[in-house]
mmCIF file of C-alpha atoms in Angstrom:
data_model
loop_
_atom_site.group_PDB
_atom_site.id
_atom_site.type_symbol
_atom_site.label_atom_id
_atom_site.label_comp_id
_atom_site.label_asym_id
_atom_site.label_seq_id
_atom_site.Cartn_x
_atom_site.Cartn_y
_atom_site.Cartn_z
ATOM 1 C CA UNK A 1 -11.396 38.731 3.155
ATOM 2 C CA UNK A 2 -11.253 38.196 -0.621
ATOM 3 C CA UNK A 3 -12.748 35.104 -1.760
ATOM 4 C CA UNK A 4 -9.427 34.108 -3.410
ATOM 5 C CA UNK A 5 -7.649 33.958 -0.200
ATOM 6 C CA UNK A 6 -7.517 31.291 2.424
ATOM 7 C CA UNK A 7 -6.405 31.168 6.337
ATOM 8 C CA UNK A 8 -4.238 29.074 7.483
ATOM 9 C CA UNK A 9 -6.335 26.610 8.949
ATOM 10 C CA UNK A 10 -7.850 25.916 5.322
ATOM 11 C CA UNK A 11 -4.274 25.579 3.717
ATOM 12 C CA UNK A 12 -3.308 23.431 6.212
ATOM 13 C CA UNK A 13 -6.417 21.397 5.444
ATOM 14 C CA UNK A 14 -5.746 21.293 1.651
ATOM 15 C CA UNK A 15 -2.060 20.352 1.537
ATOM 16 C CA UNK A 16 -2.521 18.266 4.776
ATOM 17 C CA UNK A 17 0.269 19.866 6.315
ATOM 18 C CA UNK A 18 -0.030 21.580 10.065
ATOM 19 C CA UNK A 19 -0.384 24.835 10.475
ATOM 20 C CA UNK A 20 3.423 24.738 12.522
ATOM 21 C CA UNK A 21 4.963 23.095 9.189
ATOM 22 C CA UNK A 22 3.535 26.014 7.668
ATOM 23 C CA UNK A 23 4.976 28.075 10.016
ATOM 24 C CA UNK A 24 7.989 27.061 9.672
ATOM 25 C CA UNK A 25 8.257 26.814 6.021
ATOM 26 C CA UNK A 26 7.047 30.277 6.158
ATOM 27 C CA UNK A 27 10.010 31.272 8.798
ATOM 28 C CA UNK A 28 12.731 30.174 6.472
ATOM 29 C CA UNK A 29 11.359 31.442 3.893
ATOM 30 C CA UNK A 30 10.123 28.561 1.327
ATOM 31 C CA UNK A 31 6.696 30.008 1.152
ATOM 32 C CA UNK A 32 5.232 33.648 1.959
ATOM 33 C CA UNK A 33 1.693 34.865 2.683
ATOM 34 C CA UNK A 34 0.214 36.478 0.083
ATOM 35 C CA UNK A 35 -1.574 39.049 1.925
ATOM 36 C CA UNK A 36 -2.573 39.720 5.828
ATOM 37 C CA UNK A 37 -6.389 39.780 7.298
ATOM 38 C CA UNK A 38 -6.899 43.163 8.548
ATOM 39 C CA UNK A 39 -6.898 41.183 11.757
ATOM 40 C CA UNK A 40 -3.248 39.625 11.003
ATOM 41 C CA UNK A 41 -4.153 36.590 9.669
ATOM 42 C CA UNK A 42 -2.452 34.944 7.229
ATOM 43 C CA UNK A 43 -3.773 35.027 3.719
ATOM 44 C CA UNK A 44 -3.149 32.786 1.161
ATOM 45 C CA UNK A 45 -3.556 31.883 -2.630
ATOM 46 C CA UNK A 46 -4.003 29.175 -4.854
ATOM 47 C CA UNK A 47 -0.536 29.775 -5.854
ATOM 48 C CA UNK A 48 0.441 29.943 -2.170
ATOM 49 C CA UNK A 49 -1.148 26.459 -1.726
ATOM 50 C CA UNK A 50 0.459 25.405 -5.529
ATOM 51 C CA UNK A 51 4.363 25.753 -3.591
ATOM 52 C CA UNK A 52 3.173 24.144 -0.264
ATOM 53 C CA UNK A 53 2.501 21.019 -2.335
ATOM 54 C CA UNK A 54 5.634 21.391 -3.984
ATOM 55 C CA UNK A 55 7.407 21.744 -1.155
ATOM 56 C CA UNK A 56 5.155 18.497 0.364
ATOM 57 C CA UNK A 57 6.368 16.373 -2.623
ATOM 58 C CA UNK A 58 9.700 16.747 -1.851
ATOM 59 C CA UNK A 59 9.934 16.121 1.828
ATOM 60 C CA UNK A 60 9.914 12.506 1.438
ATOM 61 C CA UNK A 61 12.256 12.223 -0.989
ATOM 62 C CA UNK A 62 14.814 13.853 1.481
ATOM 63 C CA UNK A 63 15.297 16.984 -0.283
ATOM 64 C CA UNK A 64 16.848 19.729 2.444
ATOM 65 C CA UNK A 65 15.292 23.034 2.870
ATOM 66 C CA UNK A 66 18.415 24.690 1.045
ATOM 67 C CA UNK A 67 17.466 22.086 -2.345
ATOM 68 C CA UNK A 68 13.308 22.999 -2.106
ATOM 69 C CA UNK A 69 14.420 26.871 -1.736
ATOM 70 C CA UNK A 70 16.463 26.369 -5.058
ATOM 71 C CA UNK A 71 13.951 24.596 -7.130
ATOM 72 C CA UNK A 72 11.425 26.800 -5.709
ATOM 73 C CA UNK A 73 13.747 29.777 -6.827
ATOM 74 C CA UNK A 74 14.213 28.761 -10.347
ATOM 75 C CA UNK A 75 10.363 27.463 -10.972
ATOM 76 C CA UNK A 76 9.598 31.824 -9.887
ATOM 77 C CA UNK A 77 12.399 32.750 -11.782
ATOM 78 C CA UNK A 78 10.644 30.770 -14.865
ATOM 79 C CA UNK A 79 6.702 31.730 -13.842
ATOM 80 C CA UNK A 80 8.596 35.526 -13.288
ATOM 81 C CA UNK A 81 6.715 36.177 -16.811
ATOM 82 C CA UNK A 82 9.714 38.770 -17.544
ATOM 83 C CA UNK A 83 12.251 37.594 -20.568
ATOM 84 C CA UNK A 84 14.873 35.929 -19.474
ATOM 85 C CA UNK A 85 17.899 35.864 -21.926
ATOM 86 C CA UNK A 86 18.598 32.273 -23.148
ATOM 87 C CA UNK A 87 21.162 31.536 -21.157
ATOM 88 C CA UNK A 88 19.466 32.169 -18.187
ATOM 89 C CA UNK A 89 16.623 30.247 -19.189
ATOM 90 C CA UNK A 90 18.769 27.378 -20.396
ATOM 91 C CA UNK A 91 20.411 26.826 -16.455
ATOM 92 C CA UNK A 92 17.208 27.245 -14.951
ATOM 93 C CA UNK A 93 15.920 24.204 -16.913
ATOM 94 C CA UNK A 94 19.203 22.587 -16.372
ATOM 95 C CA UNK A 95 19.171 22.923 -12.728
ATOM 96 C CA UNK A 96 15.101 21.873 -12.375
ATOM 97 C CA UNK A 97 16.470 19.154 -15.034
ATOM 98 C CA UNK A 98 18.586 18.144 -12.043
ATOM 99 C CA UNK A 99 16.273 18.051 -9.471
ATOM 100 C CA UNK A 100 13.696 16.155 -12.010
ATOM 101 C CA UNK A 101 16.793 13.692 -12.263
ATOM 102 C CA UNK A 102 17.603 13.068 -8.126
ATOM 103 C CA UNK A 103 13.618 12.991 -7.645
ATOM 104 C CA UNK A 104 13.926 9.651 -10.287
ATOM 105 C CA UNK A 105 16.447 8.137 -8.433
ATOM 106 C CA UNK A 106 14.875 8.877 -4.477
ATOM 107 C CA UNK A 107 11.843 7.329 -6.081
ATOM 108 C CA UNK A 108 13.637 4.095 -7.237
ATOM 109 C CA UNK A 109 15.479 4.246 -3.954
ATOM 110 C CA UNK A 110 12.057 4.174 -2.057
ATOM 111 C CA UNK A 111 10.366 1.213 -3.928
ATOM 112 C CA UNK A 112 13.507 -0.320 -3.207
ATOM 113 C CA UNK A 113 13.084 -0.013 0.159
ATOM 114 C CA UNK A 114 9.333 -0.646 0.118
ATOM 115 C CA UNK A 115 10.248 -3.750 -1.794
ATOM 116 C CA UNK A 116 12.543 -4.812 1.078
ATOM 117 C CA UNK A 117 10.104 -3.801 3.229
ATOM 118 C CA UNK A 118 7.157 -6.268 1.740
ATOM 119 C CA UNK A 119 9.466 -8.848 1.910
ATOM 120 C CA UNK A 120 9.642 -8.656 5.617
ATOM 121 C CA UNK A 121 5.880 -8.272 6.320
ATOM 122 C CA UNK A 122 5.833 -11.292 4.009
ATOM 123 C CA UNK A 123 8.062 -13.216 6.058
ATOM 124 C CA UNK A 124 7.042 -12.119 9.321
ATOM 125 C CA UNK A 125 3.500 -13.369 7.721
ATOM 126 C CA UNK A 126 4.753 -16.310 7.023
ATOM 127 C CA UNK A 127 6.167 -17.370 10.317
ATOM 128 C CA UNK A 128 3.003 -16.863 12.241
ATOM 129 C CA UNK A 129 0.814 -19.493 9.642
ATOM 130 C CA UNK A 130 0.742 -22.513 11.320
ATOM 131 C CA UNK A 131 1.805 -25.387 9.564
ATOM 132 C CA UNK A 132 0.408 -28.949 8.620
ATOM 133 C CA UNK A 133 1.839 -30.148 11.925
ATOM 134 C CA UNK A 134 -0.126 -27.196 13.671
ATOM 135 C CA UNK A 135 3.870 -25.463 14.969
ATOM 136 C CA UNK A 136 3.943 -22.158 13.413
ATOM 137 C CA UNK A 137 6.401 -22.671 10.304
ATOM 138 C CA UNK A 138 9.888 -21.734 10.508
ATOM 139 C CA UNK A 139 11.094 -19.418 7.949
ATOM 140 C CA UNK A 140 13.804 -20.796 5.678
ATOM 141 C CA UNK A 141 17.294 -20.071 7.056
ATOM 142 C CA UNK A 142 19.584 -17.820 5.533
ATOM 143 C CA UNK A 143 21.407 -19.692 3.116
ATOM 144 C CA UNK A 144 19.866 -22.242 2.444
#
């Protein structure tokens, strides 16, 4: 084995994924092994590991498989090193300007939710102090 490949098991340790997410990003097609072990084995690159993570940093944004196979398609198109006529190049960056675009607003979405989310923990903090009396203190009720 070259020393610019990895097995799975090592991928799976870099990107923190398992090796059945990899699998399975493999069996629809999102990501490919770059070579085989004379063995079988899956061999991968740095490039390999590269799209794993960009397929990782979408997942919790909520991007479908059919959205990470499109940016992933345009980014190759791009990296493709061939010339692409302007036009071509111009709707690739449009459509990874797009994707650039709903990745802003999941991220907003999620620290709005986080946000929400502290203010619970907060809350639920709050109710279990006890107060001067010694009672646990009652959380203020809703509009008031």
């Amino acid at each position: 084995m070259s020393s610019e490949h990895m097995q799975i098991g090592e991928v799976a340790a870099r990107t923190e994924l398992s090796l059945r997410t990899i699998r399975h990003y493999e069996d629809t097609g999102l990501v490919t092994p770059s070579a085989r072990s004379q063995g079988g084995f899956r061999l991968y690159t740095e490039a390999d590991v590269a799209r794993l993570m960009v397929i990782r940093r979408m997942k919790p944004l909520g991007f479908t498989l059919d959205e990470m196979r499109a940016l992933l398609e345009a980014t190759d198109r791009l990296d493709s090193g061939g010339e692409l006529p302007p036009a071509e190049r111009e709707a690739l960056l449009d459509r990874i300007h797009g994707f650039e675009q709903a990745a802003q607003r999941r991220v907003e979405d999620l620290r709005t939710q986080l946000c929400r989310a502290e203010e619970f923990a907060a809350a639920l903090a709050a109710r279990l102090r006890p107060a001067p009396d010694g009672a646990a203190s009652a959380p203020p009720r809703a509009g008031s």
